[in-house]
């Protein structure tokens, strides 16, 4: 049964790599394992329980509703222009500066593809105009899109908070320092690679693009996208300057303030908000539900117990699996969600048996999946960046591969 379960798991991830519908593949794999083991009820129970999980559904749906409102009101565009404007006047730090800016913006706007589109449309042309090679320009933005690992609205942070029975900010605190160190490592390696390849200057664009597009920044509008993040940090247990506030409360307050400040149609903003919530349920929560069914299948067929026993015999195996399992699947499939959620659902609850904390192992798997997705040529954000720069996504991935592999290794040691 265990060997059969292993075969089904391999076929499931092969389907994800082949770009079949992720939710369909995960549910099919989990359901098949439950049927083979004679425990089909486990799949149905997992499906229905995940649908109404208050710790996940409320946080993730409200965050994505807020993100859609920021995009519709163009508050996100004002924030991006405000942050990137000083960068254009200092050409020497444009590559590392682009990575840092994208990384920080992705914390406020946790959608990697959405962040890549918002930032990339401004900074990729600016980098190319400054003489940076198109693949390096696109890679600079792509390299910053894993900043979402520190987002209070990130699906993995909410997932781990529910598992550990704590608040989201406490989960983020576990991997904040490793993530920041990892970001610095990736910036140094990527910038050094660009200089070594002599692609950091000297490129002549056929269509010269002006750095200043004439956009007039409204400073009040520009602050709104990061306002909920500021409230959450100041109200967290680690800071405690303001009274504690939950992620949904912070995001809803952000929507209300955006409605008041931008003075746009309240009815339309409400439609956009609920539309974003619905989209999040269908996509993000949908993957969490599907991963839950897959995890239930692994447990029903005995594969989870077999893996736990194997990892108990060697802590190094557990650390390597958490570091490079989601990493490799994310590279091949273009999404860190499926592999990371499956791993964290099946293996991470037993982390103490391997000599690791639950939040520690979960964070390691989360960062691993995010880094793998960042170097994947088939990730949605990679395709967005490549299209803006007019390069093949594979050319961009060749530049981001080394920084991501080095960063994943460093983070493994930091969180082990």
Tab-separated table of N, CA and C in Angstrom, residues 198-337:
chain	number	residue	atom	x	y	z
A	198	UNK	N	28.722	40.935	-17.295
A	198	UNK	CA	28.787	42.256	-17.919
A	198	UNK	C	27.436	42.662	-18.518
A	199	UNK	N	26.384	42.341	-17.759
A	199	UNK	CA	25.031	42.655	-18.212
A	199	UNK	C	24.374	43.739	-17.348
A	200	UNK	N	25.180	44.343	-16.472
A	200	UNK	CA	24.644	45.389	-15.599
A	200	UNK	C	24.687	46.763	-16.245
A	201	UNK	N	25.325	46.868	-17.385
A	201	UNK	CA	25.382	48.135	-18.108
A	201	UNK	C	25.767	47.875	-19.559
A	202	UNK	N	25.560	48.880	-20.390
A	202	UNK	CA	25.984	48.784	-21.775
A	202	UNK	C	24.932	48.295	-22.745
A	203	UNK	N	23.769	47.904	-22.245
A	203	UNK	CA	22.715	47.455	-23.154
A	203	UNK	C	22.035	48.671	-23.779
A	204	UNK	N	21.824	48.600	-25.087
A	204	UNK	CA	21.176	49.705	-25.798
A	204	UNK	C	19.808	49.251	-26.292
A	205	UNK	N	18.769	49.826	-25.704
A	205	UNK	CA	17.413	49.467	-26.094
A	205	UNK	C	17.085	50.041	-27.460
A	206	UNK	N	16.420	49.240	-28.287
A	206	UNK	CA	16.014	49.713	-29.613
A	206	UNK	C	14.990	50.834	-29.486
A	207	UNK	N	14.134	50.678	-28.516
A	207	UNK	CA	13.122	51.713	-28.264
A	207	UNK	C	13.411	52.362	-26.919
A	208	UNK	N	14.108	53.459	-26.943
A	208	UNK	CA	14.488	54.133	-25.700
A	208	UNK	C	13.240	54.525	-24.910
A	209	UNK	N	13.222	54.154	-23.651
A	209	UNK	CA	12.058	54.404	-22.802
A	209	UNK	C	12.401	55.463	-21.770
A	210	UNK	N	11.535	56.405	-21.623
A	210	UNK	CA	11.759	57.479	-20.657
A	210	UNK	C	11.512	56.962	-19.235
A	211	UNK	N	12.363	57.399	-18.305
A	211	UNK	CA	12.211	56.985	-16.914
A	211	UNK	C	10.963	57.606	-16.282
A	212	UNK	N	10.682	58.855	-16.628
A	212	UNK	CA	9.567	59.574	-16.020
A	212	UNK	C	8.351	59.484	-16.934
A	213	UNK	N	7.297	58.822	-16.468
A	213	UNK	CA	6.104	58.675	-17.301
A	213	UNK	C	5.069	59.760	-17.003
A	214	UNK	N	5.453	60.743	-16.199
A	214	UNK	CA	4.550	61.849	-15.913
A	214	UNK	C	3.484	61.550	-14.889
A	215	UNK	N	3.591	60.428	-14.229
A	215	UNK	CA	2.598	60.040	-13.228
A	215	UNK	C	2.708	60.956	-12.008
A	216	UNK	N	1.581	61.508	-11.558
A	216	UNK	CA	1.554	62.393	-10.398
A	216	UNK	C	1.153	61.595	-9.161
A	217	UNK	N	2.045	61.496	-8.222
A	217	UNK	CA	1.803	60.686	-7.032
A	217	UNK	C	0.961	61.439	-6.007
A	218	UNK	N	-0.078	60.790	-5.547
A	218	UNK	CA	-0.855	61.291	-4.418
A	218	UNK	C	-0.325	60.563	-3.184
A	219	UNK	N	0.353	61.295	-2.320
A	219	UNK	CA	1.063	60.659	-1.204
A	219	UNK	C	0.113	59.971	-0.220
A	220	UNK	N	-1.070	60.525	-0.043
A	220	UNK	CA	-2.036	59.910	0.862
A	220	UNK	C	-2.527	58.578	0.298
A	221	UNK	N	-2.806	58.559	-1.014
A	221	UNK	CA	-3.230	57.327	-1.658
A	221	UNK	C	-2.115	56.273	-1.603
A	222	UNK	N	-0.880	56.730	-1.709
A	222	UNK	CA	0.259	55.815	-1.744
A	222	UNK	C	0.475	55.082	-0.422
A	223	UNK	N	0.011	55.675	0.674
A	223	UNK	CA	0.208	55.072	2.002
A	223	UNK	C	-0.813	53.973	2.287
A	224	UNK	N	-1.995	54.071	1.677
A	224	UNK	CA	-3.100	53.167	2.012
A	224	UNK	C	-2.753	51.679	1.849
A	225	UNK	N	-2.064	51.240	0.765
A	225	UNK	CA	-1.777	49.802	0.619
A	225	UNK	C	-0.959	49.216	1.766
A	226	UNK	N	-0.106	50.031	2.395
A	226	UNK	CA	0.734	49.495	3.469
A	226	UNK	C	0.183	49.804	4.860
A	227	UNK	N	-0.935	50.540	4.908
A	227	UNK	CA	-1.512	50.905	6.200
A	227	UNK	C	-1.898	49.689	7.052
A	228	UNK	N	-2.590	48.672	6.486
A	228	UNK	CA	-2.910	47.493	7.301
A	228	UNK	C	-1.664	46.787	7.834
A	229	UNK	N	-0.617	46.733	7.015
A	229	UNK	CA	0.629	46.100	7.436
A	229	UNK	C	1.242	46.848	8.618
A	230	UNK	N	1.215	48.180	8.566
A	230	UNK	CA	1.743	48.997	9.663
A	230	UNK	C	0.957	48.740	10.947
A	231	UNK	N	-0.368	48.688	10.838
A	231	UNK	CA	-1.215	48.444	12.004
A	231	UNK	C	-0.950	47.064	12.614
A	232	UNK	N	-0.750	46.072	11.741
A	232	UNK	CA	-0.496	44.715	12.221
A	232	UNK	C	0.842	44.603	12.936
A	233	UNK	N	1.851	45.261	12.381
A	233	UNK	CA	3.184	45.213	12.998
A	233	UNK	C	3.165	45.931	14.347
A	234	UNK	N	2.578	47.135	14.389
A	234	UNK	CA	2.548	47.918	15.630
A	234	UNK	C	1.674	47.275	16.703
A	235	UNK	N	0.687	46.468	16.272
A	235	UNK	CA	-0.190	45.814	17.228
A	235	UNK	C	0.191	44.376	17.536
A	236	UNK	N	1.306	43.912	16.966
A	236	UNK	CA	1.732	42.523	17.183
A	236	UNK	C	2.293	42.330	18.593
A	237	UNK	N	2.359	41.066	19.023
A	237	UNK	CA	2.905	40.748	20.341
A	237	UNK	C	4.366	41.172	20.442
A	238	UNK	N	5.067	41.126	19.307
A	238	UNK	CA	6.494	41.433	19.311
A	238	UNK	C	6.769	42.927	19.474
A	239	UNK	N	5.818	43.792	19.072
A	239	UNK	CA	6.005	45.246	19.155
A	239	UNK	C	5.097	45.839	20.233
A	240	UNK	N	3.813	45.635	20.112
A	240	UNK	CA	2.870	46.031	21.153
A	240	UNK	C	2.690	47.519	21.369
A	241	UNK	N	2.947	48.334	20.339
A	241	UNK	CA	2.760	49.783	20.470
A	241	UNK	C	1.275	50.139	20.431
A	242	UNK	N	0.524	49.441	19.580
A	242	UNK	CA	-0.923	49.669	19.467
A	242	UNK	C	-1.670	48.446	20.002
A	243	UNK	N	-2.965	48.593	20.274
A	243	UNK	CA	-3.760	47.420	20.678
A	243	UNK	C	-3.733	46.362	19.568
A	244	UNK	N	-3.810	45.105	19.958
A	244	UNK	CA	-3.759	44.011	18.983
A	244	UNK	C	-4.912	44.137	17.995
A	245	UNK	N	-4.617	43.850	16.736
A	245	UNK	CA	-5.625	43.912	15.683
A	245	UNK	C	-5.437	42.686	14.797
A	246	UNK	N	-6.530	42.091	14.368
A	246	UNK	CA	-6.446	40.904	13.529
A	246	UNK	C	-6.225	41.297	12.072
A	247	UNK	N	-5.798	40.328	11.250
A	247	UNK	CA	-5.587	40.597	9.826
A	247	UNK	C	-6.887	41.044	9.149
A	248	UNK	N	-8.013	40.332	9.346
A	248	UNK	CA	-9.255	40.805	8.707
A	248	UNK	C	-9.646	42.219	9.129
A	249	UNK	N	-9.486	42.542	10.416
A	249	UNK	CA	-9.831	43.886	10.893
A	249	UNK	C	-8.962	44.945	10.221
A	250	UNK	N	-7.666	44.670	10.110
A	250	UNK	CA	-6.740	45.633	9.493
A	250	UNK	C	-7.088	45.855	8.023
A	251	UNK	N	-7.397	44.777	7.309
A	251	UNK	CA	-7.701	44.881	5.884
A	251	UNK	C	-9.033	45.595	5.644
A	252	UNK	N	-10.031	45.272	6.451
A	252	UNK	CA	-11.326	45.941	6.314
A	252	UNK	C	-11.201	47.434	6.609
A	253	UNK	N	-10.394	47.769	7.603
A	253	UNK	CA	-10.147	49.175	7.914
A	253	UNK	C	-9.464	49.856	6.733
A	254	UNK	N	-8.540	49.139	6.080
A	254	UNK	CA	-7.868	49.677	4.906
A	254	UNK	C	-8.837	49.955	3.768
A	255	UNK	N	-9.799	49.057	3.566
A	255	UNK	CA	-10.802	49.255	2.520
A	255	UNK	C	-11.664	50.474	2.821
A	256	UNK	N	-12.081	50.615	4.068
A	256	UNK	CA	-12.918	51.752	4.472
A	256	UNK	C	-12.166	53.074	4.284
A	257	UNK	N	-10.890	53.089	4.681
A	257	UNK	CA	-10.076	54.306	4.520
A	257	UNK	C	-9.874	54.619	3.044
A	258	UNK	N	-9.639	53.605	2.237
A	258	UNK	CA	-9.479	53.808	0.786
A	258	UNK	C	-10.749	54.396	0.188
A	259	UNK	N	-11.882	53.913	0.648
A	259	UNK	CA	-13.166	54.413	0.162
A	259	UNK	C	-13.340	55.893	0.513
A	260	UNK	N	-12.915	56.252	1.735
A	260	UNK	CA	-13.067	57.636	2.188
A	260	UNK	C	-12.073	58.572	1.515
A	261	UNK	N	-10.835	58.132	1.374
A	261	UNK	CA	-9.770	58.985	0.844
A	261	UNK	C	-9.884	59.173	-0.667
A	262	UNK	N	-10.127	58.089	-1.400
A	262	UNK	CA	-10.165	58.190	-2.869
A	262	UNK	C	-11.487	58.768	-3.368
A	263	UNK	N	-12.537	58.690	-2.522
A	263	UNK	CA	-13.863	59.214	-2.848
A	263	UNK	C	-14.398	58.660	-4.177
A	264	UNK	N	-14.091	57.402	-4.422
A	264	UNK	CA	-14.626	56.737	-5.601
A	264	UNK	C	-15.926	56.035	-5.235
A	265	UNK	N	-16.638	55.562	-6.242
A	265	UNK	CA	-17.961	54.975	-6.057
A	265	UNK	C	-17.931	53.862	-5.006
A	266	UNK	N	-18.577	54.065	-3.834
A	266	UNK	CA	-18.560	53.054	-2.766
A	266	UNK	C	-19.160	51.723	-3.206
A	267	UNK	N	-20.218	51.811	-4.030
A	267	UNK	CA	-20.848	50.584	-4.510
A	267	UNK	C	-19.903	49.769	-5.371
A	268	UNK	N	-19.137	50.449	-6.231
A	268	UNK	CA	-18.205	49.746	-7.105
A	268	UNK	C	-17.045	49.159	-6.305
A	269	UNK	N	-16.570	49.922	-5.306
A	269	UNK	CA	-15.493	49.413	-4.445
A	269	UNK	C	-15.965	48.156	-3.713
A	270	UNK	N	-17.208	48.175	-3.258
A	270	UNK	CA	-17.765	47.003	-2.574
A	270	UNK	C	-17.819	45.803	-3.513
A	271	UNK	N	-18.224	46.034	-4.766
A	271	UNK	CA	-18.260	44.947	-5.755
A	271	UNK	C	-16.859	44.385	-5.991
A	272	UNK	N	-15.883	45.263	-6.104
A	272	UNK	CA	-14.513	44.824	-6.343
A	272	UNK	C	-13.990	44.016	-5.152
A	273	UNK	N	-14.322	44.471	-3.946
A	273	UNK	CA	-13.868	43.790	-2.739
A	273	UNK	C	-14.404	42.363	-2.678
A	274	UNK	N	-15.721	42.227	-2.874
A	274	UNK	CA	-16.309	40.895	-2.800
A	274	UNK	C	-15.911	40.034	-3.999
A	275	UNK	N	-15.664	40.683	-5.128
A	275	UNK	CA	-15.152	39.934	-6.279
A	275	UNK	C	-13.779	39.346	-5.986
A	276	UNK	N	-12.932	40.143	-5.317
A	276	UNK	CA	-11.608	39.652	-4.927
A	276	UNK	C	-11.696	38.525	-3.925
A	277	UNK	N	-12.641	38.636	-2.993
A	277	UNK	CA	-12.843	37.569	-2.018
A	277	UNK	C	-13.247	36.271	-2.706
A	278	UNK	N	-14.158	36.381	-3.665
A	278	UNK	CA	-14.607	35.192	-4.393
A	278	UNK	C	-13.494	34.566	-5.203
A	279	UNK	N	-12.691	35.419	-5.832
A	279	UNK	CA	-11.563	34.916	-6.622
A	279	UNK	C	-10.565	34.182	-5.729
A	280	UNK	N	-10.319	34.734	-4.534
A	280	UNK	CA	-9.389	34.106	-3.596
A	280	UNK	C	-9.907	32.750	-3.135
A	281	UNK	N	-11.223	32.663	-2.894
A	281	UNK	CA	-11.782	31.381	-2.454
A	281	UNK	C	-11.630	30.331	-3.551
A	282	UNK	N	-11.890	30.739	-4.789
A	282	UNK	CA	-11.805	29.780	-5.885
A	282	UNK	C	-10.387	29.341	-6.199
A	283	UNK	N	-9.422	30.243	-6.013
A	283	UNK	CA	-8.038	29.906	-6.384
A	283	UNK	C	-7.209	29.469	-5.181
A	284	UNK	N	-6.990	30.387	-4.236
A	284	UNK	CA	-6.114	30.074	-3.101
A	284	UNK	C	-6.752	29.047	-2.160
A	285	UNK	N	-7.975	29.322	-1.703
A	285	UNK	CA	-8.647	28.378	-0.807
A	285	UNK	C	-8.902	27.065	-1.540
A	286	UNK	N	-9.166	27.148	-2.829
A	286	UNK	CA	-9.371	25.940	-3.630
A	286	UNK	C	-8.156	25.023	-3.585
A	287	UNK	N	-6.967	25.601	-3.675
A	287	UNK	CA	-5.739	24.790	-3.617
A	287	UNK	C	-5.555	24.211	-2.213
A	288	UNK	N	-5.885	25.000	-1.187
A	288	UNK	CA	-5.775	24.504	0.187
A	288	UNK	C	-6.728	23.327	0.402
A	289	UNK	N	-7.952	23.431	-0.122
A	289	UNK	CA	-8.921	22.334	-0.013
A	289	UNK	C	-8.390	21.094	-0.723
A	290	UNK	N	-7.880	21.296	-1.957
A	290	UNK	CA	-7.361	20.172	-2.738
A	290	UNK	C	-6.155	19.532	-2.060
A	291	UNK	N	-5.271	20.367	-1.506
A	291	UNK	CA	-4.093	19.840	-0.801
A	291	UNK	C	-4.515	19.059	0.437
A	292	UNK	N	-5.606	19.501	1.085
A	292	UNK	CA	-6.118	18.786	2.249
A	292	UNK	C	-6.609	17.398	1.888
A	293	UNK	N	-7.290	17.272	0.752
A	293	UNK	CA	-7.742	15.966	0.275
A	293	UNK	C	-6.546	15.076	-0.047
A	294	UNK	N	-5.536	15.654	-0.670
A	294	UNK	CA	-4.321	14.908	-1.009
A	294	UNK	C	-3.618	14.421	0.262
A	295	UNK	N	-3.530	15.304	1.251
A	295	UNK	CA	-2.918	14.942	2.527
A	295	UNK	C	-3.699	13.822	3.218
A	296	UNK	N	-5.041	13.909	3.174
A	296	UNK	CA	-5.881	12.869	3.768
A	296	UNK	C	-5.640	11.530	3.089
A	297	UNK	N	-5.440	11.560	1.765
A	297	UNK	CA	-5.157	10.333	1.025
A	297	UNK	C	-3.832	9.712	1.431
A	298	UNK	N	-2.812	10.557	1.598
A	298	UNK	CA	-1.501	10.063	2.024
A	298	UNK	C	-1.576	9.403	3.396
A	299	UNK	N	-2.360	10.016	4.270
A	299	UNK	CA	-2.496	9.452	5.614
A	299	UNK	C	-3.287	8.152	5.589
A	300	UNK	N	-4.360	8.118	4.795
A	300	UNK	CA	-5.220	6.937	4.736
A	300	UNK	C	-4.486	5.718	4.189
A	301	UNK	N	-3.618	5.916	3.226
A	301	UNK	CA	-2.931	4.791	2.606
A	301	UNK	C	-1.673	4.373	3.370
A	302	UNK	N	-1.324	5.156	4.397
A	302	UNK	CA	-0.184	4.803	5.242
A	302	UNK	C	1.129	5.439	4.842
A	303	UNK	N	1.099	6.280	3.808
A	303	UNK	CA	2.346	6.872	3.316
A	303	UNK	C	2.900	7.901	4.298
A	304	UNK	N	2.020	8.665	4.927
A	304	UNK	CA	2.472	9.683	5.882
A	304	UNK	C	3.227	9.043	7.040
A	305	UNK	N	2.666	7.987	7.607
A	305	UNK	CA	3.323	7.296	8.725
A	305	UNK	C	4.668	6.728	8.310
A	306	UNK	N	4.747	6.189	7.087
A	306	UNK	CA	6.002	5.615	6.593
A	306	UNK	C	7.073	6.697	6.459
A	307	UNK	N	6.680	7.872	5.955
A	307	UNK	CA	7.633	8.976	5.808
A	307	UNK	C	8.097	9.477	7.168
A	308	UNK	N	7.173	9.542	8.119
A	308	UNK	CA	7.525	10.010	9.467
A	308	UNK	C	8.544	9.067	10.110
A	309	UNK	N	8.317	7.761	9.971
A	309	UNK	CA	9.250	6.781	10.523
A	309	UNK	C	10.629	6.933	9.896
A	310	UNK	N	10.664	7.126	8.565
A	310	UNK	CA	11.944	7.290	7.867
A	310	UNK	C	12.671	8.545	8.325
A	311	UNK	N	11.917	9.626	8.534
A	311	UNK	CA	12.527	10.886	8.941
A	311	UNK	C	12.974	10.856	10.403
A	312	UNK	N	12.276	10.072	11.228
A	312	UNK	CA	12.684	9.949	12.626
A	312	UNK	C	14.077	9.331	12.740
A	313	UNK	N	14.388	8.462	11.805
A	313	UNK	CA	15.675	7.776	11.843
A	313	UNK	C	16.825	8.672	11.406
A	314	UNK	N	16.500	9.790	10.766
A	314	UNK	CA	17.545	10.716	10.322
A	314	UNK	C	16.969	12.122	10.233
A	315	UNK	N	17.380	12.999	11.162
A	315	UNK	CA	16.895	14.376	11.164
A	315	UNK	C	17.344	15.123	9.914
A	316	UNK	N	18.502	14.751	9.381
A	316	UNK	CA	19.010	15.426	8.189
A	316	UNK	C	18.087	15.202	6.996
A	317	UNK	N	17.461	14.012	6.926
A	317	UNK	CA	16.534	13.732	5.831
A	317	UNK	C	15.340	14.679	5.909
A	318	UNK	N	14.829	14.895	7.123
A	318	UNK	CA	13.678	15.786	7.310
A	318	UNK	C	14.013	17.210	6.881
A	319	UNK	N	15.203	17.679	7.256
A	319	UNK	CA	15.607	19.044	6.910
A	319	UNK	C	15.783	19.217	5.405
A	320	UNK	N	16.416	18.212	4.782
A	320	UNK	CA	16.625	18.273	3.331
A	320	UNK	C	15.290	18.196	2.598
A	321	UNK	N	14.380	17.333	3.083
A	321	UNK	CA	13.067	17.194	2.454
A	321	UNK	C	12.286	18.502	2.526
A	322	UNK	N	12.316	19.164	3.693
A	322	UNK	CA	11.601	20.435	3.859
A	322	UNK	C	12.222	21.539	3.018
A	323	UNK	N	13.542	21.460	2.819
A	323	UNK	CA	14.257	22.506	2.085
A	323	UNK	C	14.134	22.360	0.576
A	324	UNK	N	14.316	21.139	0.088
A	324	UNK	CA	14.433	20.949	-1.356
A	324	UNK	C	13.252	20.238	-2.006
A	325	UNK	N	12.358	19.632	-1.189
A	325	UNK	CA	11.174	19.012	-1.770
A	325	UNK	C	10.267	20.030	-2.433
A	326	UNK	N	9.692	20.985	-1.673
A	326	UNK	CA	8.864	22.029	-2.282
A	326	UNK	C	9.641	22.878	-3.296
A	327	UNK	N	10.935	23.060	-3.048
A	327	UNK	CA	11.787	23.863	-3.941
A	327	UNK	C	11.794	23.278	-5.358
A	328	UNK	N	12.047	21.981	-5.460
A	328	UNK	CA	12.149	21.326	-6.771
A	328	UNK	C	10.797	21.278	-7.470
A	329	UNK	N	9.748	20.912	-6.725
A	329	UNK	CA	8.417	20.849	-7.329
A	329	UNK	C	7.976	22.224	-7.819
A	330	UNK	N	8.301	23.265	-7.060
A	330	UNK	CA	7.930	24.629	-7.451
A	330	UNK	C	8.650	25.054	-8.724
A	331	UNK	N	9.905	24.653	-8.870
A	331	UNK	CA	10.654	24.975	-10.093
A	331	UNK	C	9.973	24.346	-11.303
A	332	UNK	N	9.620	23.076	-11.161
A	332	UNK	CA	9.056	22.336	-12.287
A	332	UNK	C	7.619	22.747	-12.601
A	333	UNK	N	6.835	23.016	-11.549
A	333	UNK	CA	5.428	23.310	-11.756
A	333	UNK	C	5.070	24.781	-11.815
A	334	UNK	N	5.977	25.643	-11.361
A	334	UNK	CA	5.722	27.079	-11.425
A	334	UNK	C	4.922	27.635	-10.270
A	335	UNK	N	4.587	26.776	-9.291
A	335	UNK	CA	3.835	27.237	-8.118
A	335	UNK	C	4.374	26.546	-6.879
A	336	UNK	N	4.621	27.348	-5.837
A	336	UNK	CA	5.104	26.761	-4.596
A	336	UNK	C	3.969	26.318	-3.693
A	337	UNK	N	2.723	26.655	-4.056
A	337	UNK	CA	1.589	26.389	-3.180
A	337	UNK	C	1.291	24.901	-3.014
